[in-house]
Tab-separated table of C-alpha atoms in Angstrom:
chain	number	residue	atom	x	y	z
A	284	MET	CA	102.579	148.228	132.407
A	285	ALA	CA	99.647	146.537	134.109
A	286	PRO	CA	96.939	148.024	131.804
A	287	SER	CA	99.033	147.147	128.726
A	288	PHE	CA	99.479	143.593	129.955
A	289	ALA	CA	95.746	143.302	130.644
A	290	LEU	CA	94.943	144.617	127.156
A	291	PHE	CA	97.394	142.164	125.597
A	292	SER	CA	95.860	139.284	127.532
A	293	MET	CA	92.362	140.311	126.450
A	294	LEU	CA	93.398	140.503	122.785
A	295	SER	CA	95.073	137.097	123.004
A	296	PHE	CA	91.959	135.568	124.558
A	297	THR	CA	89.760	137.129	121.848
A	298	LEU	CA	92.021	135.789	119.083
A	299	ILE	CA	91.906	132.280	120.547
A	300	ALA	CA	88.112	132.455	120.826
A	301	LEU	CA	87.733	133.584	117.210
A	302	THR	CA	90.085	130.863	116.013
A	303	SER	CA	88.056	128.241	117.814
A	304	LEU	CA	84.937	129.415	115.924
A	305	GLN	CA	86.597	129.077	112.534
A	306	THR	CA	85.139	126.367	110.319
A	307	PHE	CA	87.831	124.026	109.089
A	308	PRO	CA	87.406	121.582	106.193
A	309	ALA	CA	86.373	118.052	107.117
A	310	VAL	CA	89.264	115.765	107.886
A	311	LEU	CA	89.719	112.108	107.155
A	312	SER	CA	88.505	109.809	109.886
A	313	ALA	CA	90.253	106.656	110.986
A	314	LYS	CA	88.775	103.478	112.383
A	315	MET	CA	90.608	100.690	114.142
A	316	PRO	CA	89.851	97.069	113.219
A	317	TYR	CA	87.981	95.003	115.799
A	318	TRP	CA	90.766	92.452	116.020
A	319	ASP	CA	94.513	92.951	116.223
A	320	GLY	CA	94.963	94.574	112.838
A	321	ILE	CA	97.746	96.517	111.181
A	322	GLY	CA	96.576	99.998	112.012
A	323	PRO	CA	93.879	102.564	111.360
A	324	GLN	CA	92.131	102.634	108.013
A	325	VAL	CA	91.276	106.086	106.704
A	326	THR	CA	87.741	106.469	105.368
A	327	GLN	CA	86.113	109.292	103.432
A	328	ASP	CA	83.389	109.926	100.867
A	329	LEU	CA	85.266	112.173	98.458
A	330	ASP	CA	86.819	111.650	95.014
A	331	ARG	CA	84.522	108.875	93.831
A	332	SER	CA	85.202	107.728	90.291
A	333	PRO	CA	82.401	108.811	87.891
A	334	SER	CA	82.168	105.263	86.531
A	335	ALA	CA	82.118	103.557	89.937
A	336	GLN	CA	79.164	102.076	91.755
A	337	PRO	CA	79.028	100.542	95.228
A	338	LEU	CA	79.257	96.786	95.615
A	339	THR	CA	76.329	95.130	97.392
A	340	GLN	CA	77.854	93.327	100.361
A	341	VAL	CA	75.619	91.114	102.488
A	342	ILE	CA	77.258	90.449	105.841
A	343	PRO	CA	76.431	87.070	107.404
A	344	PRO	CA	74.650	87.555	110.758
A	345	TRP	CA	77.373	85.711	112.606
A	346	LEU	CA	79.931	88.266	111.384
A	347	GLU	CA	77.880	91.418	111.773
A	348	HIS	CA	78.956	92.439	115.270
A	349	LYS	CA	82.488	91.032	115.179
A	350	CYS	CA	84.232	92.672	112.265
A	351	THR	CA	84.536	95.595	109.900
A	352	VAL	CA	83.848	94.765	106.258
A	353	THR	CA	85.549	97.203	103.890
A	354	PRO	CA	83.050	98.856	101.498
A	355	LEU	CA	84.113	98.359	97.884
A	356	GLN	CA	83.251	99.784	94.483
A	357	ILE	CA	82.756	98.256	91.055
A	358	ASP	CA	84.683	100.201	88.432
A	359	ALA	CA	85.038	98.167	85.252
A	360	GLU	CA	86.548	101.034	83.243
A	361	GLU	CA	89.385	101.708	85.653
A	362	TYR	CA	89.913	97.998	86.290
A	363	LYS	CA	90.357	97.315	82.559
A	364	ALA	CA	92.694	100.306	82.179
A	365	ARG	CA	94.828	99.108	85.098
A	366	CYS	CA	94.940	95.532	83.784
A	367	LEU	CA	96.223	96.290	80.294
A	368	PRO	CA	99.496	94.538	79.363
A	369	GLY	CA	102.350	96.024	81.354
A	370	LYS	CA	100.035	97.686	83.877
A	371	GLY	CA	99.460	94.825	86.362
A	372	PRO	CA	99.392	93.065	88.661
A	373	CYS	CA	95.731	92.084	88.757
A	374	PHE	CA	94.065	89.319	90.735
A	375	THR	CA	91.314	86.741	90.213
A	376	HIS	CA	89.623	84.551	92.823
A	377	LYS	CA	88.885	80.984	91.790
A	378	GLY	CA	85.779	79.167	92.994
A	379	ASP	CA	83.706	80.838	95.691
A	380	GLY	CA	86.380	83.225	96.955
A	381	SER	CA	85.773	86.968	96.567
A	382	LEU	CA	86.258	90.315	98.304
A	383	LYS	CA	82.613	90.626	99.368
A	384	THR	CA	83.248	89.789	103.014
A	385	THR	CA	86.765	91.045	103.620
A	386	ASN	CA	88.643	93.645	105.590
A	387	ILE	CA	91.270	95.412	103.471
A	388	GLU	CA	93.869	97.555	105.193
A	389	PRO	CA	96.786	99.613	103.919
A	390	TRP	CA	100.039	98.053	105.028
A	391	LEU	CA	102.319	101.079	105.452
A	392	GLU	CA	100.364	104.329	105.281
A	393	PRO	CA	96.799	105.442	105.979
A	394	LEU	CA	94.754	105.190	102.788
A	395	ASP	CA	91.093	104.799	101.936
A	396	MET	CA	91.087	101.249	100.572
A	397	THR	CA	87.519	101.698	99.336
A	398	GLN	CA	89.037	104.079	96.793
A	399	GLU	CA	92.221	102.095	96.162
A	400	ILE	CA	90.681	98.706	95.314
A	401	LEU	CA	89.072	98.396	91.862
A	402	LEU	CA	86.557	95.616	91.129
A	403	MET	CA	85.697	94.313	87.674
A	404	ASP	CA	82.072	93.395	88.462
A	405	ASP	CA	79.606	92.524	91.206
A	406	THR	CA	81.101	89.065	91.802
A	407	ALA	CA	84.069	90.839	93.475
A	408	ARG	CA	86.344	88.045	92.231
A	409	ASP	CA	88.496	90.125	89.888
A	410	PHE	CA	90.286	93.101	91.380
A	411	THR	CA	93.361	95.267	91.276
A	412	VAL	CA	94.767	98.215	93.188
A	413	ARG	CA	94.679	101.737	91.747
A	414	ASP	CA	98.418	102.289	92.378
A	415	PRO	CA	100.556	99.115	92.133
A	416	SER	CA	103.022	100.568	94.642
A	417	THR	CA	100.339	100.538	97.377
A	418	PRO	CA	100.893	97.626	99.780
A	419	PHE	CA	97.794	96.146	101.394
A	420	GLU	CA	96.533	93.180	103.377
A	421	ILE	CA	93.224	91.361	102.861
A	422	THR	CA	91.581	89.414	105.683
A	423	TYR	CA	88.926	86.931	104.504
A	424	LEU	CA	86.418	87.158	107.338
A	425	ALA	CA	84.206	84.354	106.027
A	426	TYR	CA	87.223	82.033	105.787
A	427	ALA	CA	88.452	82.029	109.375
A	428	ASN	CA	90.491	85.235	108.887
A	429	ALA	CA	92.820	83.846	106.222
A	430	LYS	CA	95.112	86.597	104.933
A	431	ILE	CA	96.978	87.690	101.842
A	432	ARG	CA	99.450	90.574	101.818
A	433	TYR	CA	100.805	92.406	98.765
A	434	SER	CA	103.969	94.517	99.168
A	435	ASN	CA	107.391	95.610	97.884
A	436	PHE	CA	106.374	96.475	94.321
A	437	ASN	CA	109.408	97.329	92.174
A	438	PRO	CA	108.449	99.740	89.346
A	439	GLU	CA	111.495	98.768	87.269
A	440	THR	CA	110.969	95.005	87.289
A	441	ARG	CA	107.252	95.121	88.217
A	442	CYS	CA	107.936	92.331	90.679
A	443	TYR	CA	106.356	92.214	94.136
A	444	ASP	CA	105.968	90.021	97.203
A	445	ILE	CA	102.929	88.008	98.223
A	446	LEU	CA	102.510	86.659	101.754
A	447	ILE	CA	99.654	84.349	102.723
A	448	LYS	CA	98.427	82.871	105.985
A	449	ALA	CA	95.686	80.262	106.305
A	450	GLY	CA	92.739	80.817	108.591
A	451	GLU	CA	92.190	79.704	112.156
A	452	HIS	CA	90.846	76.455	113.621
A	453	GLY	CA	91.048	74.342	110.479
A	454	GLY	CA	89.388	76.792	108.084
A	455	GLY	CA	90.517	79.078	105.299
A	456	ASN	CA	93.147	77.233	103.276
A	457	ILE	CA	94.629	79.644	100.738
A	458	SER	CA	96.871	79.360	97.676
A	459	VAL	CA	98.236	81.768	95.062
A	460	GLY	CA	99.649	81.017	91.617
A	461	GLU	CA	100.309	82.427	88.152
A	462	SER	CA	97.633	80.292	86.468
A	463	PRO	CA	94.310	78.783	87.576
A	464	ALA	CA	96.009	75.421	88.168
A	465	ASP	CA	99.162	76.823	89.785
A	466	MET	CA	99.611	76.624	93.571
A	467	SER	CA	103.130	78.049	93.911
A	468	LEU	CA	102.234	79.477	97.301
A	469	PHE	CA	100.044	77.455	99.670
A	470	SER	CA	99.044	77.698	103.327
A	471	ARG	CA	96.901	75.047	105.018
A	472	SER	CA	94.916	75.683	108.170
A	473	SER	CA	95.323	73.455	111.224
A	474	PHE	CA	93.176	72.693	114.256
A	475	SER	CA	96.170	71.894	116.436
A	476	ARG	CA	98.482	74.853	115.825
A	477	SER	CA	98.575	78.387	114.538
A	478	SER	CA	98.843	78.698	110.758
A	479	SER	CA	102.259	79.731	109.493
A	480	GLU	CA	102.957	82.523	107.021
A	481	HIS	CA	104.382	81.764	103.586
A	482	SER	CA	105.767	84.347	101.169
A	483	HIS	CA	107.015	84.318	97.592
A	484	PRO	CA	108.134	86.943	95.040
A	485	PHE	CA	106.126	87.179	91.811
A	486	CYS	CA	106.547	89.117	88.579
A	487	ALA	CA	103.372	87.921	86.853
A	488	GLU	CA	100.846	90.438	85.569
A	489	HIS	CA	97.987	88.278	86.832
A	490	LEU	CA	97.674	86.092	89.920
A	491	TYR	CA	94.994	83.571	90.874
A	492	ILE	CA	93.799	83.181	94.454
A	493	THR	CA	92.091	80.043	95.747
A	494	ILE	CA	90.549	80.026	99.200
A	495	TYR	CA	88.383	77.366	100.814
C-alpha cells in the first residue's frame, strides 16, 4: 500500500505542477477608485470598435495624483446609431461641461466603461451608453466631484431614473432637463453643508446636463 500511495502522491504533485505551468488567457483587471467609489471598474483593451478613436484627455496638474480619469473613445457612427428616434436616451452637456475629466463607473456590475460610453466628437459633450439598460455614475472631477447617476431603465416604457448631487465646498452645481432651458432637476453646492441628492424619473430621448 505504501508504494502505491507514494506513486499516487507523486502523480498528483506532477499534475499540479503541470497545471501551474499552463498558460491561461488574460483576464480582466479591476481598479478601485481613489476616493470612496461604488466599486471596481473593469478595464481591458479588447473589442475596440473599428470606427472608434481615443479621446485626448488633458488632466489638470492639480488632479493628476488624486483621481482616476476614465479613458473614453470617440465613435460618431455608433453614437448616431444609438441616438436614432426610439433608441435613446442620449445626453448633451451645455456650456463648458464635458466628460473629458470624469470618472465613470458601472453602478451594478463590473463593466469596462471605456467601451460602454460612446462620444459624438472630441468635445466630449454629447454622449450615450452602448446598452441603455447599463446603469452608471459619472463623477465630474473638475467640478468638485459633482455626480450624476443613470439607472432603472425600463425597456417597455424607455423611462429611467436620474440622480444628481452637487459638488463639494461650494463648487459643481448641476442640473438636468429635457431641453437646453429646462432645469427639472437641480442640485446646488454649499460651503456650509454636504450637498443633497436629488432624483427624478425621465422618459425623454435626450437630456441636457448643465454643470458649473
